[in-house]
Amino acid sequence: MGICDQRVVIITGAGGGLGRAYALSFAAEGASVVVNDVRREAAQAVVDEILAAGGSAIADGGDITSMQGAQGIVDAALAAFGEVHVLVNNAGVLRDRMFISLTEEDWDQVMQVHLKGHFCLANILGRRWRDAAKSGRKPQAAIINTSSGAGLQGSIGQSNYAAAKAGIATLTLVQAAELGRYDITVNCLAPAARTSMTESAMPDMVKKPESGFDAWDPMNVAPLVVWLGSSLARGVTGRCFEIKGGEISLADGWRTGQIRDKGARWDAAELGEVIEGLIAAVSPPQKVYGT
């Protein structure tokens, strides 16, 4: 018996890296898995691994960045397994350049895959789960989004990616607040692992060690994702987890700091001293990656 027996999971970008690790781990815990990736052969290879281990999975090459494509993915899941309980939004791309060197295409493609890619499937499944809840059938559904340290702290040369990932973190908060009434949990994570994206951005840092614990192994992240997708995590929603190797923490987001109230409109010339006092009263933000 696994902690995800009888649950059906859609995982995007699951043909390699973190997505593959999630797919294998969900299947090992009893879930039926829809392995979605635009690289259909890569998705099928992961499915073959799952089937060889006695698990249940199908490959899907549908487009997550359109409602039509997302509906096709959901339809394939329903045809194969009858229901969907968990969505793991994992797929992503990089188009790294310094901000003033970015092209419109660089910006749009990252926003399309990350932000719109997180919207389409979640919107379709969210409506399905809402309708189930209203009809008296508790969906016990879970959405797991993927933010990034770049989205939480910023990252030099990744303004498009960082902006998209920050948007995903905030999207998670709103989804959790709105969807909780329908028995849907929504969480996000900022994982650190060896993937095709991190190998292209920082190959020396994520290189597999010759011996000892491999802190960058994607399988290190998978247990948290599987737990969040299980019924064991029903009381956890609206959270952003950071995880790397054996380290796990909760990110603490923006909060309203100290307030200075004049009781009247401020004069621009007097604000310098006020702002200096407000800055001195709070902890400094974490540094932007790369600074």
XYZ file of N, CA and C in Angstrom, residues 7 34 51 71 84 95 115 138 175 180 194 199 252 290:
42
model
N -4.963 7.239 -6.584
C -4.942 8.630 -7.013
C -4.354 8.719 -8.417
N -0.042 10.414 -15.437
C -0.017 10.928 -16.800
C 1.291 11.692 -16.960
N 6.039 1.237 -16.024
C 5.381 -0.035 -16.327
C 6.283 -1.222 -15.989
N -7.111 20.789 -22.231
C -8.311 19.955 -22.194
C -8.016 18.569 -22.760
N -8.973 12.578 -12.180
C -7.678 13.205 -11.870
C -7.787 13.775 -10.465
N 15.209 31.304 -21.018
C 15.723 32.170 -22.074
C 16.528 33.259 -21.377
N 3.848 30.863 -16.748
C 2.622 31.421 -16.174
C 1.356 30.869 -16.830
N -16.465 14.882 -2.491
C -15.237 15.554 -2.069
C -14.083 15.155 -2.985
N -4.911 31.002 -5.449
C -5.603 29.739 -5.702
C -5.980 29.050 -4.390
N -9.937 26.500 -1.518
C -10.024 25.698 -0.301
C -11.440 25.238 0.001
N 19.413 18.938 -10.058
C 20.106 18.840 -11.347
C 19.083 18.502 -12.426
N 21.587 22.487 -15.434
C 22.861 22.090 -16.031
C 23.307 23.082 -17.093
N 9.075 32.519 3.688
C 8.237 33.485 4.390
C 8.103 34.708 3.500
N 23.463 35.844 -7.830
C 24.414 36.359 -8.808
C 25.029 37.676 -8.410
